[in-house]
Amino acid sequence: GIISLVKYRLRLSIDFTGGSLLEIQTNVKKSKLEELAKDEKLELSSIQSSSDNVYLLRLKDLSNDQKIKYLEMIKKEDVDVSEKRFENVGPVIGKELAQKAILSIVVASFAIVLYMAWSFRQIPKPYASWKFGMSAVVALLHDVLVVLGLFSIFGALWHVEVDSLFVTAVLTVIGFSVHDTIVVFDRIRENLPKMPQSTFEEVVDFSISETLVRSINTSLTAVLTLLCLLLFGGTNIRWFVVALLVGIVSGTYSSIFNAAPLLVLWETKRK
């Protein structure tokens, strides 16, 4: 995924790059509109349908001549096609907003470390509460990289583009990942005073065993809901749901197999 990010990067939709909006009313089916756009070599980002056979097409840099030619192609299928709106739009998510999103993740990560350092301040010595926070942030960044890496691969293979919904999905994954990790770490914090004769590795192992079923069940309910959305939710939110699915599965995995073992490794190296 990282290699793909470096080589191919992410394919950005018009939410990031800007483009054109074309709203038409026609009896032509959505799949046919996509086929005609492909025949005309137009970069179609998405098609949203509404009542009365009205379609909103989002395209990249559509000139007036290209629009006229495209409408003529549609008229061959449906003589009554009518143009409702055509306008060029700027990027919804500008460069400044993208930079602020990255800055927000950095600030949030720092805040998570501080919060967990304060929340876990009563753990017995010599264990450091800030290490819990750092391990949680590493697991969080792992989940973000998994989602970004896979969508870079999807973009290279199937031309999948990332849009504003994708940003929402990544932010949701961050919240879910931290939540799941904190549940495991909180059980470790509770068990440390209860198991003074046990090694740190044994305490972590026991704590993971206690929270394992809960973590899997919580994630499974979310995964089942998302699978239903993926099957019946339509094409407009398909990749948004895929991003959430990947992130939630990765978040559950990293809380158990990344965050906790990293904490154990850190303490072992210290000794």
Coordinates of N, CA, C and O in Angstrom, one line a residue, residues 10 142-152 154 160-177 222-223 226-227 229-230 235-252:
L10 N -3.0 8.9 -4.8 CA -4.5 8.7 -4.8 C -5.1 9.4 -6.0 O -4.6 10.5 -6.4
H142 N -1.5 3.2 11.5 CA -1.5 2.0 10.8 C -2.8 1.8 10.0 O -2.8 1.5 8.8
D143 N -3.9 2.1 10.7 CA -5.2 1.9 10.1 C -5.5 2.9 9.0 O -6.0 2.6 7.9
V144 N -5.0 4.1 9.2 CA -5.1 5.1 8.1 C -4.3 4.8 6.9 O -4.8 4.9 5.8
L145 N -3.1 4.3 7.1 CA -2.2 3.9 6.0 C -2.8 2.7 5.3 O -2.7 2.6 4.0
V146 N -3.4 1.8 6.0 CA -4.1 0.6 5.3 C -5.2 1.1 4.4 O -5.2 0.6 3.2
V147 N -6.0 2.0 4.8 CA -7.1 2.5 4.0 C -6.5 3.3 2.8 O -6.9 3.1 1.6
L148 N -5.6 4.2 3.1 CA -5.0 5.0 2.0 C -4.3 4.1 1.0 O -4.4 4.3 -0.2
G149 N -3.5 3.2 1.5 CA -2.8 2.3 0.6 C -3.7 1.5 -0.3 O -3.4 1.3 -1.5
L150 N -4.7 0.9 0.3 CA -5.6 0.1 -0.5 C -6.3 0.9 -1.6 O -6.5 0.5 -2.7
F151 N -6.7 2.1 -1.2 CA -7.4 3.0 -2.2 C -6.5 3.5 -3.3 O -6.9 3.8 -4.4
S152 N -5.2 3.6 -2.9 CA -4.2 3.9 -4.0 C -4.1 2.7 -5.0 O -4.1 2.9 -6.2
F154 N -6.6 0.5 -5.5 CA -7.9 0.5 -6.2 C -7.9 1.5 -7.3 O -8.4 1.3 -8.4
V160 N -10.5 4.0 -9.1 CA -11.3 4.5 -8.0 C -10.8 5.9 -7.5 O -9.6 6.0 -7.3
E161 N -11.7 6.8 -7.4 CA -11.3 8.2 -7.0 C -11.7 8.4 -5.5 O -12.7 7.9 -5.1
V162 N -11.0 9.2 -4.8 CA -11.3 9.6 -3.5 C -12.0 11.0 -3.5 O -11.6 11.9 -4.2
D163 N -13.0 11.1 -2.7 CA -13.8 12.4 -2.6 C -14.0 12.8 -1.2 O -13.4 12.3 -0.3
S164 N -15.0 13.7 -1.0 CA -15.3 14.2 0.4 C -15.8 13.1 1.3 O -15.5 13.1 2.5
L165 N -16.5 12.1 0.7 CA -17.0 11.0 1.5 C -15.9 10.1 2.0 O -15.9 9.6 3.1
F166 N -14.8 10.0 1.2 CA -13.7 9.3 1.6 C -13.0 9.9 2.8 O -12.6 9.2 3.8
V167 N -12.9 11.2 2.8 CA -12.3 12.0 4.0 C -13.2 11.7 5.2 O -12.6 11.4 6.3
T168 N -14.5 11.7 5.1 CA -15.4 11.3 6.2 C -15.1 9.9 6.7 O -15.1 9.7 7.9
A169 N -14.9 9.0 5.8 CA -14.7 7.6 6.2 C -13.4 7.5 6.9 O -13.3 6.8 8.0
V170 N -12.3 8.2 6.5 CA -11.0 8.1 7.2 C -11.1 8.7 8.6 O -10.6 8.1 9.5
L171 N -11.8 9.8 8.7 CA -12.0 10.4 10.1 C -12.8 9.4 11.0 O -12.5 9.3 12.2
T172 N -13.8 8.8 10.4 CA -14.6 7.8 11.2 C -13.7 6.6 11.6 O -13.8 6.1 12.8
V173 N -12.8 6.1 10.7 CA -11.9 5.0 11.0 C -11.0 5.4 12.2 O -10.7 4.6 13.1
I174 N -10.5 6.7 12.2 CA -9.6 7.1 13.2 C -10.3 7.0 14.6 O -9.7 6.5 15.6
G175 N -11.5 7.5 14.6 CA -12.3 7.5 15.9 C -12.6 6.1 16.4 O -12.4 5.7 17.5
F176 N -12.9 5.2 15.4 CA -13.2 3.8 15.8 C -12.0 3.1 16.3 O -12.0 2.3 17.2
S177 N -10.8 3.3 15.6 CA -9.6 2.7 15.9 C -9.2 3.0 17.4 O -8.8 2.1 18.1
A222 N -21.0 -3.9 13.3 CA -20.7 -2.8 12.3 C -20.5 -3.3 10.9 O -21.0 -2.8 9.9
V223 N -19.7 -4.4 10.8 CA -19.3 -5.0 9.5 C -20.6 -5.5 8.8 O -20.8 -5.3 7.6
L226 N -22.5 -2.6 7.4 CA -21.8 -2.1 6.2 C -22.0 -3.0 5.0 O -22.1 -2.5 3.9
L227 N -21.9 -4.3 5.3 CA -22.1 -5.3 4.2 C -23.5 -5.1 3.5 O -23.6 -5.2 2.3
L229 N -25.2 -2.3 3.5 CA -25.1 -1.1 2.7 C -24.3 -1.3 1.4 O -24.7 -0.7 0.3
L230 N -23.3 -2.1 1.4 CA -22.5 -2.3 0.2 C -23.3 -3.1 -0.8 O -23.2 -2.8 -2.0
T235 N -24.5 2.7 -6.0 CA -23.1 3.0 -6.4 C -22.6 4.2 -5.8 O -21.3 4.4 -5.7
N236 N -23.4 5.2 -5.4 CA -22.9 6.5 -5.0 C -22.1 6.4 -3.7 O -21.2 7.2 -3.5
I237 N -22.5 5.4 -2.8 CA -21.8 5.3 -1.5 C -20.9 4.0 -1.5 O -20.5 3.7 -0.4
R238 N -20.8 3.3 -2.6 CA -20.1 2.0 -2.6 C -18.7 2.1 -2.0 O -18.3 1.4 -1.1
W239 N -17.9 3.1 -2.5 CA -16.5 3.1 -2.1 C -16.3 3.8 -0.7 O -15.4 3.5 0.0
F240 N -17.3 4.6 -0.3 CA -17.4 5.1 1.1 C -17.5 3.9 2.1 O -16.9 3.9 3.1
V241 N -18.4 3.0 1.7 CA -18.7 1.9 2.6 C -17.5 0.9 2.6 O -17.1 0.4 3.6
V242 N -16.8 0.8 1.4 CA -15.6 -0.1 1.4 C -14.6 0.5 2.3 O -13.9 -0.2 3.0
A243 N -14.4 1.8 2.2 CA -13.4 2.5 3.1 C -13.7 2.2 4.6 O -12.8 1.9 5.4
L244 N -14.9 2.3 5.0 CA -15.3 2.1 6.3 C -15.1 0.6 6.7 O -14.6 0.3 7.8
L245 N -15.4 -0.3 5.8 CA -15.2 -1.7 6.1 C -13.8 -2.1 6.3 O -13.4 -2.7 7.3
V246 N -12.9 -1.6 5.4 CA -11.5 -1.8 5.5 C -11.0 -1.2 6.8 O -10.2 -1.9 7.6
G247 N -11.4 0.0 7.1 CA -10.9 0.7 8.3 C -11.3 0.0 9.6 O -10.5 -0.1 10.6
I248 N -12.6 -0.4 9.7 CA -13.1 -1.1 10.9 C -12.4 -2.4 11.1 O -12.0 -2.8 12.3
V249 N -12.3 -3.2 10.1 CA -11.6 -4.5 10.2 C -10.1 -4.3 10.6 O -9.6 -5.0 11.5
S250 N -9.5 -3.3 10.0 CA -8.1 -3.0 10.3 C -8.0 -2.5 11.7 O -7.0 -2.8 12.5
G251 N -8.9 -1.7 12.2 CA -8.9 -1.1 13.5 C -9.1 -2.2 14.6 O -8.4 -2.1 15.6
T252 N -9.9 -3.1 14.4 CA -10.1 -4.2 15.3 C -8.8 -5.1 15.3 O -8.4 -5.5 16.4

